[in-house]
Every structure is written in C-alpha cells, then in structure tokens.
Amino acid sequence: MAKHDPDLSLLFHAMADGTRRAILAQLAEGPAAVTDLAEPTGLKLPTVMRHLSVLEEAGLIVSSKDGRIRTCAIRPEAMEPARAWIEEQRAVWAARLDRLDQFVMRMMEENAHDKAESGDKD
Amino acid sequence: MAKHDPDLSLLFHAMADGTRRAILAQLAEGPAAVTDLAEPTGLKLPTVMRHLSVLEEAGLIVSSKDGRIRTCAIRPEAMEPARAWIEEQRAVWAARLDRLDQFVMRMMEENAHDKAESGDKD
DNA sequence: ATCATGTTTAGCCATAATGCTAAGTATCAC
DNA sequence: GTGATACTTAGCATTATGGCTAAACATGAT
C-alpha cells in the first residue's frame, strides 16, 4: 500500500488524455507506425511523438525501429495495475457496506430483544 | 465511441495523483470531514480543498455541509466508466488475437493442402 | 549523389496543475 | 460578544502539459 505510487500516477496520467486514449484504441487493433498513428489525430508529428513517449514511459506501449519506420504496439497487461486499483477501492467500499449491514442487523436484533423484555404485548 | 471523452479525461486525471488516490482510499473506508482528509496528507487545507474539488468535478466524491463541517463521501460507481474503458481495450485486443489465431490456422491448413497437392511424399 | 520519406530534436508559447500564504466567512462554545 | 474551529477565497510561484515550427537525422529509391 504505497502512499505515493508513481507507476499508477504515470498510468492514469497517460490514460487521462483523449488523444492518447485514441492512440491506444488504434493500437489495440494492431501495431502501427508513428505516421499512421498521427494521421487520425490531426496533430503534427512532434506532438504525437510526445504522446507516444508518455505512453511508452507508462509502459502502455512498446516500440521498435526497423529501417526508418518505428512500429508501436500496445501492452494491454500494463493496464492491469490501474484496473486492480479501481477494483480494490470497490472491494474496500463493499466490505465497509457489509460491516454497516451487520451493524444494522445487530441493532435491529438488540432492539427486538429490548422490546421483548419490556413487554411484547403492545 | 466519442473521440474526445471529457468525462473519462476528468476521471483518469483525478485518479492520476497520489494524494487524490490516498483520499479516495480513505473515503472508501467511510465518509470524512475535510480536516480529517487533510491530516494524513501533510498538505495545507487549501491545497486539499483543491484536490477535493477535482475529485468532486470528476464525480468521484460528493460532499455536503452540516454546520461548519463539510463531509465527503466516495461514489464508487463513478469509477465504472474508467474500468469499462480499460476492459474494452482488453476486449478489442483479445478479439484481434483471435483473428490472428484464425488467420494462422487457415494458413497452416492451406499450406497443408498445397503440400498434399504437390505431393505428400515428403 | 540526390531527393523523398519517416522520424527525431530543439525550442518557443499558452495554459493548466500543484503547492503555498494571507485573509475572509460561517458556526459553535462560552 | 469573544474566541476557537472549520472551512473558503484570493492571489502568487513553480513546474508540467500540449500544441506548434524549424531544422536535423537516417534510410530507401532513383
């Protein structure tokens, strides 16, 4: 339970941009070259390059160069920590609700006992 | 399939900060007042207030004021779109792998046929 | 060798994000 | 009312982000 998890911050930050999510979505369909990734965004190449390096530093993609073409590929397993963190919050919250539930149940039972002791004839 | 999904950007951006994730984790255990949320962070109140408003604008928390105390509570269902987006990327990627699989299978079959036609005697 | 193609680097600009302090407002306790 | 408590607002400094252009570099085609 690290208080500051830089990996998670990098991950979420990488996914927090619409352009980068579009790039990831495109790469989910298959590897692509930098130019092919840039075209649908309508942005200039250097700008796209920067997005790509953010994605790569977050571990969400890998890339390799063959000749003058750099091919990028998604690494879907890199999203797992993000998914897991979200899941854990849900789990903690659910556990708390369970405790609340049990608490309420106990209160209701005790209340029933009290009523029974003080006379159930009403 | 909106190209630019501002909600998702807000969500991921809100979760991209360690302090905010710590606050969410604390709130998963139960509602808390602003001061109680500020204390473990070591940050000043105005700074924490800002983090809280980022979380609230993303829909991740709600808050209400009773007297001079503002109580914040998590809204775990707000994380669902983020979880769903991650899940969809995985699904698209998995579907692509399936297609690749089938492609390879077909290639292998055709290759087998070719060999059979041109003579299967080794 | 020359030229087109596909990045890559460097540097600039505008805006947004994260922290702070100082001063304000509202409520509760006396 | 006075003072303490719990935010809230305003404003400022620093750094990060997201876009651009212009120029460099590397490779493939002629």
Short mmCIF file of N, CA, C and O (backbone and C1' of nucleotides) in Angstrom, two decimals, chain A residues 13 17 19-20 42-44 46-47 50-51 67-68, chain D residues 16-23 25-29:
data_model
loop_
_atom_site.label_atom_id
_atom_site.label_comp_id
_atom_site.label_asym_id
_atom_site.label_seq_id
_atom_site.Cartn_x
_atom_site.Cartn_y
_atom_site.Cartn_z
N HIS A 13 -2.22 9.01 -15.60
CA HIS A 13 -1.96 10.25 -16.34
C HIS A 13 -1.89 9.97 -17.84
O HIS A 13 -2.42 10.75 -18.65
N ASP A 17 -5.67 11.49 -21.28
CA ASP A 17 -5.73 12.37 -22.45
C ASP A 17 -6.45 11.67 -23.59
O ASP A 17 -6.15 10.53 -23.93
N THR A 19 -6.44 12.14 -26.82
CA THR A 19 -5.60 11.74 -27.95
C THR A 19 -4.88 10.43 -27.65
O THR A 19 -4.85 9.52 -28.48
N ARG A 20 -4.34 10.35 -26.43
CA ARG A 20 -3.59 9.13 -26.09
C ARG A 20 -4.52 7.93 -26.01
O ARG A 20 -4.17 6.83 -26.44
N GLY A 42 -4.91 14.33 -36.39
CA GLY A 42 -4.90 15.68 -36.91
C GLY A 42 -3.82 16.54 -36.29
O GLY A 42 -3.76 17.74 -36.52
N LEU A 43 -2.95 15.92 -35.49
CA LEU A 43 -1.86 16.67 -34.85
C LEU A 43 -0.57 16.49 -35.63
O LEU A 43 -0.46 15.59 -36.46
N LYS A 44 0.38 17.38 -35.35
CA LYS A 44 1.67 17.30 -36.02
C LYS A 44 2.49 16.16 -35.42
O LYS A 44 2.29 15.76 -34.27
N PRO A 46 5.64 15.86 -34.24
CA PRO A 46 6.36 16.00 -32.96
C PRO A 46 5.40 15.91 -31.77
O PRO A 46 5.75 15.33 -30.73
N THR A 47 4.20 16.45 -31.93
CA THR A 47 3.21 16.39 -30.87
C THR A 47 2.83 14.93 -30.58
O THR A 47 2.77 14.51 -29.42
N ARG A 50 5.42 13.01 -28.76
CA ARG A 50 5.42 13.26 -27.33
C ARG A 50 4.38 12.39 -26.63
O ARG A 50 4.64 11.82 -25.57
N HIS A 51 3.20 12.30 -27.22
CA HIS A 51 2.17 11.44 -26.65
C HIS A 51 2.67 10.00 -26.60
O HIS A 51 2.46 9.30 -25.60
N GLY A 67 14.51 0.00 -39.99
CA GLY A 67 14.80 0.97 -41.04
C GLY A 67 14.44 2.34 -40.52
O GLY A 67 14.81 2.71 -39.42
N ARG A 68 13.65 3.09 -41.28
CA ARG A 68 13.29 4.42 -40.76
C ARG A 68 11.90 4.41 -40.17
O ARG A 68 11.35 5.45 -39.83
P DA D 16 8.52 19.66 -13.44
"O5'" DA D 16 7.11 19.44 -14.17
"C5'" DA D 16 5.97 19.20 -13.37
"C4'" DA D 16 4.77 19.06 -14.26
"C3'" DA D 16 4.99 18.21 -15.51
"O3'" DA D 16 3.82 17.44 -15.71
"C1'" DA D 16 4.27 20.37 -16.14
P DT D 17 3.77 16.36 -16.89
"O5'" DT D 17 2.84 17.13 -17.92
"C5'" DT D 17 1.58 17.63 -17.47
"C4'" DT D 17 0.84 18.23 -18.63
"C3'" DT D 17 0.95 17.43 -19.92
"O3'" DT D 17 -0.38 17.27 -20.41
"C1'" DT D 17 1.48 19.71 -20.31
P DG D 18 -0.68 16.38 -21.67
"O5'" DG D 18 -0.82 17.47 -22.81
"C5'" DG D 18 -1.80 18.48 -22.71
"C4'" DG D 18 -1.77 19.32 -23.97
"C3'" DG D 18 -1.55 18.50 -25.24
"O3'" DG D 18 -2.42 18.97 -26.26
"C1'" DG D 18 0.14 20.13 -25.03
P DG D 19 -2.52 18.12 -27.60
"O5'" DG D 19 -1.70 19.05 -28.61
"C5'" DG D 19 -2.35 20.06 -29.32
"C4'" DG D 19 -1.46 21.24 -29.62
"C3'" DG D 19 -0.48 21.08 -30.80
"O3'" DG D 19 -1.12 21.16 -32.04
"C1'" DG D 19 0.45 22.39 -29.04
P DC D 20 -0.35 20.80 -33.36
"O5'" DC D 20 0.69 22.02 -33.51
"C5'" DC D 20 0.20 23.32 -33.79
"C4'" DC D 20 1.34 24.31 -33.78
"C3'" DC D 20 2.41 24.03 -34.83
"O3'" DC D 20 2.08 24.72 -36.02
"C1'" DC D 20 3.41 24.50 -32.71
P DT D 21 2.89 24.28 -37.35
"O5'" DT D 21 4.27 25.09 -37.29
"C5'" DT D 21 4.31 26.45 -36.88
"C4'" DT D 21 5.77 26.88 -36.83
"C3'" DT D 21 6.55 26.54 -38.10
"O3'" DT D 21 7.44 27.60 -38.41
"C1'" DT D 21 7.55 25.47 -36.24
P DA D 22 8.16 27.64 -39.84
"O5'" DA D 22 9.67 27.29 -39.44
"C5'" DA D 22 10.17 27.70 -38.17
"C4'" DA D 22 11.54 27.10 -37.98
"C3'" DA D 22 12.24 26.71 -39.29
"O3'" DA D 22 13.62 26.99 -39.16
"C1'" DA D 22 12.03 24.81 -37.94
P DA D 23 14.62 26.82 -40.42
"O5'" DA D 23 15.60 25.67 -39.92
"C5'" DA D 23 16.08 25.74 -38.57
"C4'" DA D 23 16.57 24.38 -38.16
"C3'" DA D 23 17.48 23.71 -39.20
"O3'" DA D 23 18.56 23.12 -38.52
"C1'" DA D 23 15.77 22.25 -38.57
P DC D 25 22.52 16.74 -37.29
"O5'" DC D 25 21.86 15.31 -37.57
"C5'" DC D 25 20.89 14.83 -36.65
"C4'" DC D 25 20.27 13.57 -37.18
"C3'" DC D 25 21.18 12.74 -38.08
"O3'" DC D 25 21.39 11.51 -37.39
"C1'" DC D 25 18.99 12.96 -38.99
P DA D 26 22.11 10.28 -38.06
"O5'" DA D 26 20.88 9.55 -38.73
"C5'" DA D 26 19.87 8.95 -37.92
"C4'" DA D 26 19.05 8.02 -38.78
"C3'" DA D 26 19.91 7.07 -39.63
"O3'" DA D 26 19.22 5.84 -39.64
"C1'" DA D 26 18.55 8.38 -41.04
P DT D 27 19.90 4.54 -40.27
"O5'" DT D 27 18.97 4.38 -41.55
"C5'" DT D 27 17.57 4.24 -41.32
"C4'" DT D 27 16.84 4.24 -42.64
"C3'" DT D 27 17.38 3.27 -43.69
"O3'" DT D 27 16.26 2.58 -44.18
"C1'" DT D 27 17.09 5.39 -44.61
P DG D 28 16.33 1.24 -44.97
"O5'" DG D 28 15.60 1.68 -46.33
"C5'" DG D 28 14.29 2.26 -46.24
"C4'" DG D 28 13.86 2.74 -47.61
"C3'" DG D 28 14.24 1.80 -48.75
"O3'" DG D 28 13.12 1.71 -49.61
"C1'" DG D 28 15.19 3.94 -49.12
P DA D 29 13.17 1.03 -50.97
"O5'" DA D 29 13.30 2.28 -51.95
"C5'" DA D 29 12.25 3.26 -51.98
"C4'" DA D 29 12.45 4.17 -53.19
"C3'" DA D 29 12.71 3.44 -54.50
"O3'" DA D 29 12.10 4.20 -55.55
"C1'" DA D 29 14.55 4.80 -54.02
#
